[in-house]
C-alpha cells in the first residue's frame, strides 16, 4: 500500500501491478480507477461524466467494484436483496466517509476493508480487497450482514464485479469440456451482451471451469489481458457483460444465483467466496504465469516433493477387482520402478465388487482383505513406499449398510423419487451430523492403517439438492462446498503427513479453492497420451504444473488413438506430477527397466519442473509442441524443455525440428545436457536448437545447463 495524495483513494500494489480503487464521489461504492502497470504517482479518481447516455444513471456508468440492484438502475448488479416488502434492492452509503477504510498489513499482504450500510441502516455490506507483493493476484470478496430484526433474502450475492477497461469486442478465453475431455480451450469475441458460464452440478463441474481470461481490444494495449477466477467448488456463475456504452466489460461471479437463495435471519451474515483476478501486460500467457505464481506462493501448502510423490495407482489395472495377492504383485514391480506411494483405488471396501454397491461402508472388504488392509500397507511400506487409498466420502450406494441405516442423510427433494447416477446418491454435507460422520470415518481409516495418501473422488452431480422444511435449504450447494472444505481442512490439520489428491470423475472439481486444500488434482480420466496433452495444455492456462497429477498408462486415447513412444507417455506425465497407472504385470523386463530409468530422470528434475515458470510453445496439435520450464535463478538451475513431435507424416529428419527457447537469458551461454552443444540464450531464441531426439523418435527432454 503506497501513500496517495488523493483523498479516499487506495493504491494496492501486487508484485508487478497496481490496483487502484477509490470511494465514489457520493460515497455509495468503490470504483476501480486503475488496474495495470504501476503508475508511480497515482491516477485521477473516477468522476461522474458530465453527461450520461440517455436512460442511464450515474451508478450505471460507474466502474463499480460491487454493484447492487436498487442502486444500479439499469445495469447489472452483483447483489439482489429482498426484504419481502416489494422494494427489491439496497442503496449503500459508506459507514464512515471521514475514515472509510481499514487497512491491515501482514508481511507482504495488505487487506483493504470498506463497509457500507443500506438506506435503512440495517444491512451491512463489507468489501474486502487483498493484495500481496509476492504475486499478482487481487483477492476480493463481499460480506452481507443482517442487522435488522427481520428476515432478508439474497436472490443474488456474488463475490465481486470486475469492470475491465478492455475496449469493444474483447476476446474472452474460457475452459470447457466433458468427462475425459476436460479443460478444452475456447474463446469468444464478445461484442455486446452477456456471456455466462457456471455449474448447477453441486461441484465445480466437468463442463466449465470458473476462470476466464479477457484480452484487451484497446488499440495499442492489445497484449494486455486480465484473468478472473472464482475460488469455489459448489454451484457457481461467472458472466461477462459487454454494454453498448463505455469501454469496459464487467466480469461478475459468485455462488450461482439460480440454484441458491440465501436467507439471512437477524444477526446472520453471508461471506462470499473469494474471486481473484490478475493483470498481465503479456497477454493470456502472462495471465497463466501470474496464476501459477499465485498458486505456488499462496495456495500450495508446500512445494516440497514429499507431497508430490511418484504415484502408482491400480485403478486402470484392476478396476474393482482388488485382491491382496494381485496388489502385492503390482507393488513388487512398482518398487522396482522407483514409485514413492502405492495407491489402492476404488474397490477395496466392503461389498464393492462393482459400482452398484458398497459406497458408504468404509471398512476393508472381508473377502478381498481377510486380515484388513494392514498386511498390504505394511508390505508396501516395507518396500520403501508409502501407502495410499481412494475414498469417495460424500457418496453412498442404495445398496450399502450406511444408506440402510441413514436414508435421511442423502439429498432429496421432498417425496420425489430419488435419482441415482453411477448407482449412487450424495450425502448432504450441509448437515452437521453427516459432516461429523464423514470426519470420524476418515479418522477411523487413517488411524487404523498407516496411510499417507488419500485420493478423494466424487462421481456424480448433485440432483434434488435441498432440505425441505429447512429455511436455509436453498443454500445446499454453498453448505455442501463448505462441508467439503471443512473436512479437507480437518485432514490437513490432524493428518499433515497425508497427501491429498482431489478428483471428481476426472477433473470435475478443480478450482483455486480446491488447490488451497489439496496437494495434487486429477484433471481427467483420459490418459491416452495425445489426448492427455491437450487436456493438460488447457489446464496449464489457469492452473500450475506442480498440482497436475498425470499417469503413464497403456490406454489408447479416446479422440486421437495414434501410437506414441513409451517415452512420449512419460514426458506427458512428467509435465506435471508423475504417476503410473498401467498394468505393471503386463510390462516385460525391458519396459520395467526403461520405466525405472525414466522415473529416475523425473525424480532428479522434479523440484525444478514443479517450481519453474511454464511457457507453452504453440498448440498440442502443432507438428512440434513444447513446454518450457524456467527456474527463478538461471545462474544455478537449468531451463528444461519438453518436446512432443506430432508430425505423423514426417520422414524423420532431425535437422528440421528446432526449438526456440524463449526464456534463456540472451547473454548467458548454456550447454545442452548430454551433448557438446553450447549456445547463448540469444542464439537459441533466434536460430533455435536442433532437437536431438535422444530420448525417443517423437519426444525429447532438453536440459539447458548454464555454463557462463
Ligand atoms: C473416477 C476417477 O476419476 C478414477 O480415477 C477412478 O478413481 C474411478 N472414479 C473409481 O471409481
XYZ file of C-alpha atoms and ligand atoms in Angstrom:
719
model
C 0.000 0.000 0.000
C 1.518 3.281 -1.051
C 0.508 6.702 0.131
C -1.512 8.767 -2.241
C -2.468 12.417 -2.131
C -5.961 11.789 -3.375
C -8.434 11.548 -0.519
C -10.164 8.187 -0.234
C -8.166 6.530 -2.975
C -6.099 3.424 -2.259
C -3.192 2.201 -4.325
C -2.797 -1.524 -3.796
C 0.479 -2.934 -5.082
C 0.976 -6.500 -6.257
C 4.290 -7.977 -7.445
C 4.025 -6.343 -10.856
C 0.855 -4.294 -10.983
C -1.214 -1.718 -9.183
C -4.867 -1.961 -8.299
C -6.251 1.480 -7.534
C -9.704 1.987 -6.079
C -11.468 4.952 -4.563
C -14.680 5.750 -2.827
C -17.171 7.001 -5.399
C -17.865 10.738 -5.157
C -21.238 10.144 -3.486
C -19.806 7.591 -1.036
C -22.053 4.827 -2.287
C -19.470 2.355 -3.539
C -15.907 1.611 -4.541
C -14.798 2.366 -8.079
C -11.844 0.946 -9.969
C -9.523 3.765 -11.055
C -6.689 1.696 -12.462
C -5.559 -1.905 -12.781
C -2.379 -2.435 -14.685
C 1.286 -1.498 -14.608
C 2.463 0.512 -11.600
C 1.761 4.200 -12.203
C 4.362 5.552 -9.786
C 2.394 8.629 -8.851
C -1.249 7.696 -8.775
C -4.093 8.477 -11.077
C -7.132 10.676 -11.079
C -10.029 9.023 -9.307
C -13.043 8.184 -11.367
C -15.586 11.011 -11.522
C -19.045 11.162 -12.935
C -19.053 12.118 -16.591
C -20.668 15.461 -17.414
C -23.476 13.810 -19.180
C -24.839 10.352 -19.499
C -26.271 8.473 -22.336
C -29.996 8.825 -22.370
C -31.658 6.455 -19.901
C -28.504 5.910 -17.862
C -27.904 6.929 -14.259
C -24.593 7.745 -12.590
C -24.377 4.412 -10.842
C -24.970 2.577 -14.104
C -21.922 4.214 -15.641
C -19.570 3.982 -12.682
C -16.883 1.259 -12.773
C -18.211 -0.102 -9.502
C -16.352 -2.819 -7.663
C -19.614 -4.183 -6.347
C -22.982 -3.111 -7.663
C -26.368 -3.595 -6.154
C -29.828 -3.737 -7.612
C -31.808 -0.790 -6.309
C -28.761 1.360 -6.588
C -27.770 0.487 -10.049
C -30.905 1.154 -12.021
C -30.375 -0.382 -15.413
C -27.002 -2.117 -15.354
C -26.167 -5.495 -13.858
C -25.572 -5.705 -10.135
C -23.800 -8.356 -8.095
C -26.329 -8.164 -5.280
C -30.110 -8.527 -5.152
C -31.635 -8.004 -1.725
C -35.258 -8.834 -0.961
C -36.766 -7.778 2.345
C -40.158 -9.043 1.337
C -41.600 -5.523 1.249
C -41.617 -5.192 -2.514
C -38.748 -2.699 -2.646
C -36.116 -5.031 -4.058
C -32.544 -3.883 -3.726
C -30.487 -1.735 -1.433
C -28.838 1.662 -1.596
C -25.466 1.934 0.024
C -23.596 4.606 1.859
C -20.132 4.220 3.299
C -20.385 3.706 7.059
C -17.785 6.354 7.794
C -16.951 8.698 4.925
C -14.411 10.570 7.050
C -12.432 7.375 7.638
C -13.854 4.843 5.231
C -11.248 2.121 5.078
C -9.389 -0.224 7.342
C -6.018 -1.297 6.035
C -4.207 -4.238 7.521
C -0.753 -5.317 6.503
C 0.852 -8.591 7.383
C 4.171 -9.418 5.780
C 3.808 -8.886 2.043
C -0.002 -8.937 2.261
C -2.357 -5.947 2.517
C -6.110 -6.021 3.000
C -8.401 -3.085 2.372
C -11.798 -3.281 4.072
C -14.608 -0.826 3.395
C -18.056 -1.143 4.958
C -21.378 0.273 3.757
C -24.882 0.446 5.193
C -28.091 0.388 3.228
C -30.662 3.169 3.446
C -32.408 1.529 6.399
C -29.161 1.192 8.319
C -29.880 -2.456 8.997
C -27.884 -4.216 6.291
C -24.111 -4.039 6.157
C -22.048 -4.724 3.076
C -18.334 -5.172 3.621
C -15.969 -5.278 0.673
C -12.566 -6.867 1.132
C -9.667 -6.476 -1.273
C -6.406 -8.256 -0.600
C -3.155 -7.862 -2.484
C 0.291 -9.299 -1.990
C 3.616 -8.064 -3.299
C 4.757 -11.704 -3.593
C 2.406 -12.364 -6.538
C -0.079 -10.582 -8.785
C -3.450 -11.854 -7.637
C -6.017 -9.432 -6.247
C -8.397 -11.357 -3.972
C -11.818 -9.900 -3.399
C -14.928 -10.884 -1.504
C -18.074 -9.414 -0.009
C -19.896 -9.959 3.291
C -23.541 -9.123 3.781
C -24.823 -8.955 7.336
C -28.392 -8.623 8.517
C -28.503 -6.131 11.387
C -32.286 -5.859 11.309
C -34.787 -7.823 13.338
C -36.433 -9.191 10.210
C -35.547 -11.774 7.591
C -33.635 -10.705 4.489
C -33.273 -12.836 1.397
C -30.413 -12.513 -1.064
C -31.525 -13.610 -4.509
C -28.023 -12.969 -5.746
C -24.905 -12.411 -3.667
C -21.941 -12.561 -5.982
C -18.395 -12.143 -4.805
C -17.220 -9.259 -6.966
C -17.631 -7.264 -10.125
C -14.568 -6.514 -12.215
C -15.077 -3.531 -14.554
C -12.271 -4.260 -17.007
C -11.057 -1.463 -19.307
C -10.604 -3.700 -22.344
C -12.491 -1.770 -25.037
C -15.012 -3.041 -27.509
C -15.130 -6.662 -28.579
C -12.520 -8.187 -26.262
C -11.676 -11.849 -26.574
C -12.891 -13.987 -23.680
C -10.995 -17.245 -23.191
C -12.643 -19.976 -21.151
C -12.258 -23.659 -20.358
C -14.984 -26.121 -21.249
C -15.372 -29.840 -21.747
C -16.881 -33.075 -20.543
C -15.779 -36.296 -18.927
C -12.446 -37.321 -20.486
C -12.304 -34.044 -22.409
C -11.791 -31.547 -19.620
C -10.088 -28.164 -19.928
C -10.728 -27.577 -23.625
C -9.655 -24.063 -24.543
C -12.365 -21.950 -26.130
C -12.743 -18.258 -26.923
C -15.461 -15.835 -27.892
C -15.151 -12.273 -29.145
C -17.816 -10.566 -27.117
C -19.301 -7.605 -28.899
C -22.466 -6.785 -26.984
C -24.498 -8.671 -24.457
C -23.761 -11.267 -21.850
C -21.667 -14.397 -21.846
C -22.325 -16.678 -18.904
C -20.845 -19.959 -17.664
C -21.392 -21.864 -14.462
C -22.287 -25.056 -12.696
C -25.527 -26.419 -11.271
C -23.963 -29.786 -10.537
C -23.075 -29.221 -6.900
C -19.395 -29.326 -7.823
C -17.173 -27.118 -9.953
C -18.093 -29.260 -12.982
C -16.542 -31.047 -15.900
C -18.364 -28.694 -18.273
C -16.950 -25.283 -17.338
C -14.210 -24.066 -15.074
C -14.639 -20.880 -13.015
C -11.988 -18.789 -14.692
C -11.836 -16.506 -17.728
C -9.099 -14.547 -19.427
C -10.134 -11.294 -21.063
C -7.822 -9.925 -23.736
C -7.791 -6.202 -24.253
C -9.138 -4.847 -27.521
C -7.966 -1.289 -26.869
C -5.692 -0.231 -29.745
C -2.097 -0.184 -28.563
C -2.854 -2.176 -25.425
C -3.652 -5.488 -27.069
C -1.152 -7.729 -25.327
C -2.766 -6.697 -22.063
C -5.058 -9.293 -20.502
C -6.925 -9.902 -17.273
C -7.752 -13.165 -15.567
C -10.729 -13.519 -13.245
C -11.463 -16.651 -11.231
C -13.933 -17.744 -8.628
C -12.438 -19.787 -5.813
C -15.413 -22.027 -5.329
C -16.437 -25.668 -5.700
C -20.228 -25.537 -5.379
C -22.766 -24.140 -7.829
C -21.391 -21.002 -9.394
C -21.895 -18.499 -12.182
C -19.480 -16.229 -13.950
C -20.682 -13.761 -16.512
C -19.114 -11.173 -18.737
C -21.337 -8.314 -19.766
C -20.436 -6.026 -22.649
C -22.690 -2.953 -22.642
C -23.127 -0.605 -25.583
C -21.804 2.404 -23.708
C -18.317 2.794 -22.382
C -15.103 0.926 -22.940
C -15.384 -1.701 -20.234
C -16.774 -5.162 -19.861
C -17.938 -6.310 -16.469
C -16.959 -9.719 -15.156
C -19.216 -10.739 -12.275
C -19.059 -14.004 -10.424
C -20.169 -15.768 -7.331
C -22.320 -18.550 -5.992
C -24.972 -19.439 -8.575
C -27.955 -17.110 -8.416
C -30.430 -19.581 -9.893
C -29.993 -22.514 -7.542
C -29.030 -20.575 -4.429
C -31.299 -18.325 -2.428
C -29.647 -17.095 0.724
C -31.780 -16.380 3.773
C -30.351 -14.147 6.474
C -32.132 -14.192 9.804
C -31.396 -11.405 12.275
C -27.676 -11.308 13.028
C -26.736 -13.718 10.219
C -24.041 -12.936 7.694
C -23.132 -14.328 4.312
C -19.439 -14.344 3.434
C -18.961 -14.798 -0.276
C -16.253 -16.977 -1.736
C -13.164 -15.162 -2.967
C -12.960 -14.004 -6.537
C -9.389 -13.445 -7.594
C -8.002 -11.543 -10.544
C -4.680 -10.964 -12.236
C -3.469 -8.405 -14.753
C -0.694 -9.061 -17.237
C 0.928 -6.910 -19.898
C 1.826 -10.119 -21.690
C -1.488 -11.493 -22.874
C -3.072 -14.804 -21.891
C 0.355 -16.443 -21.445
C 1.256 -13.753 -18.936
C -2.058 -14.307 -17.182
C -1.297 -18.044 -16.915
C 2.118 -17.290 -15.419
C 0.554 -14.854 -12.948
C -1.941 -17.517 -11.846
C 0.823 -20.070 -11.432
C 2.917 -17.710 -9.307
C -0.104 -17.055 -7.078
C -0.958 -20.732 -6.818
C 2.626 -21.624 -5.920
C 3.076 -18.781 -3.474
C -0.295 -18.556 -1.797
C -2.329 -21.684 -2.419
C 0.200 -24.529 -2.226
C 0.877 -25.595 1.364
C 4.374 -26.558 0.243
C 6.256 -27.189 -2.960
C 8.236 -29.846 -1.191
C 8.413 -33.014 -3.257
C 7.148 -35.107 -0.333
C 3.576 -34.050 -1.092
C 4.048 -34.737 -4.805
C 5.273 -38.318 -4.707
C 5.543 -40.600 -7.725
C 2.255 -42.495 -7.505
C 1.322 -45.956 -8.594
C -2.466 -46.236 -8.818
C -4.027 -49.611 -9.564
C -7.399 -48.410 -10.925
C -6.660 -48.869 -14.600
C -5.029 -52.224 -13.977
C -7.730 -53.749 -11.802
C -10.833 -51.576 -11.660
C -12.990 -53.193 -8.914
C -11.070 -56.460 -8.958
C -8.909 -55.541 -5.980
C -7.237 -58.571 -4.367
C -4.403 -58.547 -1.896
C -2.229 -61.072 -3.751
C -2.587 -59.171 -7.010
C -1.951 -55.837 -5.314
C 1.215 -57.259 -3.752
C 2.442 -58.364 -7.166
C 1.797 -54.881 -8.564
C 3.572 -53.338 -5.577
C 6.637 -55.502 -6.201
C 7.018 -54.047 -9.692
C 6.140 -50.533 -8.532
C 9.009 -50.687 -6.062
C 11.449 -51.547 -8.858
C 10.255 -48.522 -10.833
C 11.059 -46.053 -8.063
C 7.418 -45.401 -7.176
C 7.023 -43.496 -3.894
C 3.391 -44.146 -2.983
C 1.268 -47.159 -3.848
C -2.405 -46.190 -4.022
C -5.280 -48.666 -3.990
C -8.167 -47.070 -5.850
C -11.880 -47.888 -5.789
C -12.895 -51.447 -4.877
C -11.136 -52.083 -1.529
C -14.099 -51.655 0.837
C -16.969 -53.789 1.985
C -19.243 -55.074 -0.773
C -17.550 -53.092 -3.534
C -17.429 -55.535 -6.418
C -18.851 -53.046 -8.896
C -20.145 -49.501 -8.801
C -23.523 -50.854 -7.665
C -22.718 -51.421 -4.001
C -20.554 -50.562 -1.056
C -20.149 -46.795 -1.148
C -20.600 -45.646 2.413
C -19.272 -48.806 4.047
C -15.694 -47.759 4.560
C -14.154 -50.845 6.101
C -11.937 -53.268 4.173
C -13.856 -55.907 2.270
C -13.519 -59.125 4.307
C -13.317 -61.309 1.220
C -10.658 -59.261 -0.527
C -8.756 -58.370 2.648
C -9.455 -61.075 5.242
C -6.869 -59.562 7.615
C -7.787 -55.991 6.788
C -5.605 -53.528 4.892
C -2.640 -53.694 7.245
C -0.854 -56.654 5.603
C -0.881 -54.818 2.260
C 0.019 -51.458 3.782
C 2.856 -52.975 5.781
C 4.215 -54.850 2.766
C 4.130 -51.679 0.699
C 5.878 -49.709 3.437
C 8.460 -52.466 3.858
C 9.290 -51.985 0.194
C 10.123 -48.332 0.912
C 6.897 -46.867 -0.481
C 4.050 -45.045 1.202
C 0.560 -46.490 1.207
C -2.445 -44.629 -0.177
C -6.168 -45.190 -0.527
C -9.120 -43.985 -2.624
C -12.250 -42.697 -0.918
C -15.490 -41.105 -2.023
C -16.849 -39.958 1.336
C -19.717 -37.828 0.010
C -21.370 -40.688 -1.827
C -23.488 -43.672 -0.908
C -24.905 -46.596 -2.854
C -28.530 -47.512 -2.146
C -27.075 -50.978 -1.619
C -24.984 -50.159 1.436
C -25.353 -50.518 5.167
C -24.912 -46.773 5.513
C -27.923 -45.988 3.351
C -29.990 -48.659 5.033
C -29.161 -47.090 8.392
C -29.436 -43.437 7.326
C -31.695 -42.936 4.316
C -32.336 -39.418 5.635
C -28.711 -38.381 5.050
C -28.943 -38.076 1.257
C -30.166 -35.095 -0.723
C -33.817 -35.419 -1.571
C -36.493 -33.056 -2.791
C -39.410 -33.889 -0.510
C -41.205 -37.000 -1.742
C -39.818 -37.048 -5.243
C -38.302 -40.412 -6.100
C -34.553 -40.363 -5.626
C -32.379 -40.325 -8.709
C -29.228 -42.345 -8.996
C -26.249 -41.528 -11.157
C -23.461 -44.100 -11.297
C -25.801 -46.000 -8.972
C -25.226 -43.615 -6.109
C -26.729 -40.820 -4.065
C -24.932 -37.906 -2.461
C -24.728 -37.314 1.267
C -25.946 -33.936 2.477
C -22.804 -32.213 3.716
C -24.953 -29.312 4.847
C -25.897 -31.458 7.841
C -23.555 -31.205 10.793
C -24.170 -34.849 11.741
C -23.196 -36.040 8.259
C -20.017 -33.964 8.239
C -19.162 -35.301 11.691
C -19.748 -38.855 10.448
C -17.505 -38.311 7.402
C -14.784 -36.812 9.592
C -14.944 -39.667 12.053
C -14.999 -42.248 9.280
C -11.875 -40.751 7.714
C -10.196 -40.549 11.098
C -11.054 -44.207 11.631
C -9.443 -45.197 8.330
C -6.347 -43.072 8.861
C -5.895 -44.091 12.484
C -6.201 -47.804 11.854
C -3.852 -48.184 8.882
C -0.583 -46.372 8.064
C -1.983 -44.362 5.174
C -0.238 -41.225 3.985
C -2.050 -40.508 0.704
C -5.783 -40.116 0.098
C -7.412 -39.746 -3.293
C -10.791 -38.083 -2.663
C -13.188 -38.711 -5.525
C -16.766 -37.549 -6.244
C -18.575 -39.258 -9.074
C -21.952 -37.697 -9.612
C -23.679 -34.363 -9.909
C -25.964 -33.461 -7.027
C -29.568 -33.514 -8.100
C -32.529 -32.631 -5.921
C -30.272 -30.703 -3.603
C -32.208 -29.152 -0.819
C -33.621 -29.805 2.554
C -37.365 -29.380 2.600
C -38.511 -27.560 5.706
C -35.110 -26.002 6.388
C -35.211 -22.231 5.735
C -31.567 -22.452 4.688
C -32.302 -25.399 2.412
C -31.898 -23.346 -0.749
C -28.250 -22.842 0.216
C -27.450 -26.534 -0.078
C -24.725 -26.125 -2.674
C -22.996 -23.478 -0.555
C -23.238 -25.675 2.504
C -22.037 -28.717 0.613
C -18.910 -26.942 -0.604
C -18.224 -25.604 2.883
C -18.689 -29.064 4.392
C -16.197 -30.451 1.884
C -13.683 -27.680 2.695
C -14.159 -28.235 6.391
C -13.320 -31.917 6.098
C -10.291 -31.235 3.894
C -9.100 -28.638 6.421
C -9.537 -31.196 9.219
C -7.403 -33.683 7.279
C -4.699 -31.095 6.784
C -4.764 -30.077 10.417
C -4.947 -33.501 12.027
C -3.071 -35.550 9.411
C -0.468 -33.184 7.945
C 1.565 -36.143 6.657
C -1.320 -37.240 4.410
C -1.077 -36.047 0.813
C -4.489 -35.229 -0.679
C -5.339 -35.832 -4.323
C -8.603 -34.153 -5.350
C -10.676 -35.842 -8.047
C -14.279 -35.750 -9.244
C -14.911 -38.250 -12.032
C -11.698 -36.840 -13.502
C -11.402 -33.047 -13.412
C -14.895 -32.213 -12.143
C -13.841 -30.302 -9.044
C -10.738 -28.293 -9.778
C -10.632 -24.634 -8.822
C -8.472 -22.357 -6.699
C -10.364 -23.247 -3.519
C -9.548 -26.928 -4.044
C -5.953 -26.043 -4.880
C -5.674 -24.402 -1.466
C -6.729 -27.608 0.318
C -5.198 -30.399 -1.745
C -1.710 -31.282 -2.909
C -2.421 -32.658 -6.355
C -5.545 -32.832 -8.517
C -6.600 -35.378 -11.117
C -7.502 -33.406 -14.269
C -9.066 -36.217 -16.277
C -9.627 -39.942 -16.637
C -8.239 -39.581 -20.156
C -4.695 -40.931 -20.140
C -4.219 -41.571 -23.861
C -1.071 -39.502 -24.283
C -2.001 -37.150 -27.088
C -5.485 -36.506 -25.734
C -3.988 -36.028 -22.301
C -1.520 -33.485 -23.633
C -4.411 -31.442 -24.993
C -6.189 -31.542 -21.635
C -3.014 -30.564 -19.819
C -2.400 -27.712 -22.251
C -5.761 -26.216 -21.282
C -5.210 -26.987 -17.606
C -1.911 -25.082 -17.646
C -3.637 -21.962 -18.970
C -5.135 -21.442 -15.499
C -3.575 -23.979 -13.115
C 0.018 -24.907 -12.344
C 2.067 -27.953 -13.206
C 3.015 -28.966 -9.658
C -0.581 -29.899 -8.823
C -1.340 -31.603 -12.162
C -1.413 -35.327 -11.464
C -0.710 -37.387 -14.580
C -0.225 -41.123 -15.072
C 1.603 -43.233 -17.580
C -0.840 -45.941 -18.650
C -1.305 -48.293 -21.553
C -4.626 -46.720 -22.554
C -5.199 -45.527 -26.078
C -6.606 -42.029 -26.379
C -10.309 -41.537 -26.986
C -10.015 -38.917 -29.684
C -6.527 -39.490 -31.010
C -5.523 -43.112 -30.838
C -2.332 -42.729 -32.831
C 0.578 -44.551 -31.315
C 3.320 -42.735 -29.462
C 6.504 -43.995 -27.921
C 6.654 -45.141 -24.308
C 8.951 -42.190 -23.578
C 6.373 -39.798 -25.011
C 3.874 -41.078 -22.445
C 6.391 -40.454 -19.710
C 7.093 -36.913 -20.859
C 3.367 -36.137 -20.869
C 3.172 -37.252 -17.234
C 6.448 -35.556 -16.310
C 4.918 -32.272 -17.436
C 3.039 -32.381 -14.131
C 3.215 -34.658 -11.096
C 4.142 -38.071 -12.488
C 2.314 -41.248 -11.653
C 1.906 -44.666 -13.207
C -1.404 -46.378 -13.766
C -0.530 -49.215 -16.135
C -0.996 -52.919 -15.547
C 2.591 -53.490 -14.488
C 2.267 -57.247 -14.657
C 1.954 -56.909 -18.416
C 5.197 -54.968 -18.743
C 8.228 -57.034 -19.796
C 11.670 -56.672 -18.212
C 12.897 -54.212 -20.839
C 9.908 -51.979 -20.267
C 10.268 -52.137 -16.480
C 13.956 -51.221 -16.731
C 13.234 -48.335 -19.110
C 10.427 -47.072 -16.880
C 12.770 -47.149 -13.870
C 15.271 -45.006 -15.792
C 12.566 -42.528 -16.730
C 11.214 -42.322 -13.180
C 14.795 -41.698 -12.019
C 15.186 -38.921 -14.586
C 11.933 -37.356 -13.439
C 12.845 -37.564 -9.778
C 16.172 -35.872 -10.457
C 14.406 -32.953 -12.168
C 11.095 -32.913 -10.278
C 11.750 -29.991 -7.981
C 12.892 -27.846 -10.887
C 9.942 -28.878 -13.037
C 7.437 -28.153 -10.280
C 8.780 -24.786 -9.187
C 9.648 -23.384 -12.619
C 7.738 -20.843 -14.642
C 5.961 -22.594 -17.510
C 5.784 -21.382 -21.111
C 3.811 -23.381 -23.638
C 5.038 -23.326 -27.247
C 2.144 -23.481 -29.696
C -0.705 -25.964 -29.534
C -0.586 -29.728 -28.921
C -1.938 -30.198 -32.454
C 1.076 -28.440 -33.979
C 3.693 -30.684 -35.614
C 6.006 -29.817 -32.735
C 4.704 -28.734 -29.342
C 6.890 -27.911 -26.360
C 6.661 -26.837 -22.743
C 9.487 -24.756 -21.333
C 10.290 -24.751 -17.599
C 12.312 -21.761 -16.432
C 13.816 -21.573 -12.947
C 13.847 -18.411 -10.882
C 17.675 -18.408 -10.805
C 19.192 -19.188 -14.180
C 22.753 -18.866 -12.923
C 22.331 -22.054 -10.924
C 19.498 -24.069 -12.416
C 18.794 -25.266 -15.930
C 15.962 -24.353 -18.247
C 14.142 -27.541 -19.281
C 12.120 -28.011 -22.450
C 9.838 -30.999 -23.023
C 9.363 -31.582 -26.746
C 6.499 -33.524 -28.319
C 6.682 -34.284 -32.009
C 3.381 -34.863 -33.752
C 4.218 -34.991 -37.378
C 2.985 -38.429 -38.335
C 3.974 -37.892 -41.960
C 7.475 -36.772 -41.230
C 10.132 -38.802 -42.953
C 12.139 -38.388 -39.856
C 14.629 -35.623 -40.325
C 16.218 -34.334 -37.137
C 17.505 -31.107 -38.598
C 14.020 -29.981 -39.382
C 12.879 -29.876 -35.780
C 14.140 -26.852 -33.917
C 13.056 -25.411 -30.630
C 13.448 -21.734 -29.826
C 13.518 -21.428 -26.049
C 12.023 -18.104 -25.032
C 13.282 -17.704 -21.518
C 17.038 -18.303 -21.734
C 18.952 -15.177 -20.727
C 20.208 -13.689 -24.010
C 23.814 -13.112 -22.911
C 24.243 -16.313 -20.976
C 25.769 -19.458 -22.504
C 24.112 -22.821 -21.986
C 25.115 -26.384 -22.677
C 22.511 -28.811 -23.876
C 22.896 -31.620 -21.344
C 24.199 -34.889 -22.772
C 25.623 -33.182 -25.877
C 28.598 -30.963 -26.705
C 26.269 -28.245 -27.975
C 26.593 -24.848 -26.357
C 24.532 -21.857 -27.275
C 23.779 -18.387 -25.962
C 20.247 -17.536 -24.999
C 20.064 -15.052 -27.867
C 21.221 -17.628 -30.420
C 18.810 -20.215 -29.117
C 15.914 -17.768 -29.337
C 16.714 -16.659 -32.876
C 18.091 -19.654 -34.787
C 16.783 -22.291 -32.442
C 18.300 -25.525 -31.245
C 18.031 -28.745 -33.204
C 16.192 -31.307 -31.108
C 18.434 -34.399 -30.866
C 15.551 -36.749 -30.097
C 17.913 -38.637 -27.843
C 15.049 -39.888 -25.668
C 12.744 -41.176 -28.400
C 11.829 -40.508 -32.005
C 8.796 -38.451 -31.064
C 9.716 -36.859 -27.740
C 12.698 -35.356 -26.014
C 13.717 -33.523 -22.898
C 16.198 -30.702 -23.395
C 18.092 -29.528 -20.338
C 19.953 -26.247 -20.840
C 22.623 -26.014 -18.138
C 24.080 -22.541 -17.604
C 27.828 -22.620 -18.286
C 28.800 -18.969 -18.323
C -13.290 -41.737 -11.241
C -11.847 -41.359 -11.151
O -11.564 -40.287 -11.991
C -10.992 -42.577 -11.494
O -9.643 -42.235 -11.494
C -11.278 -43.683 -10.524
O -10.845 -43.318 -9.249
C -12.764 -44.004 -10.518
N -13.558 -42.832 -10.337
C -13.070 -45.014 -9.439
O -14.397 -45.216 -9.275
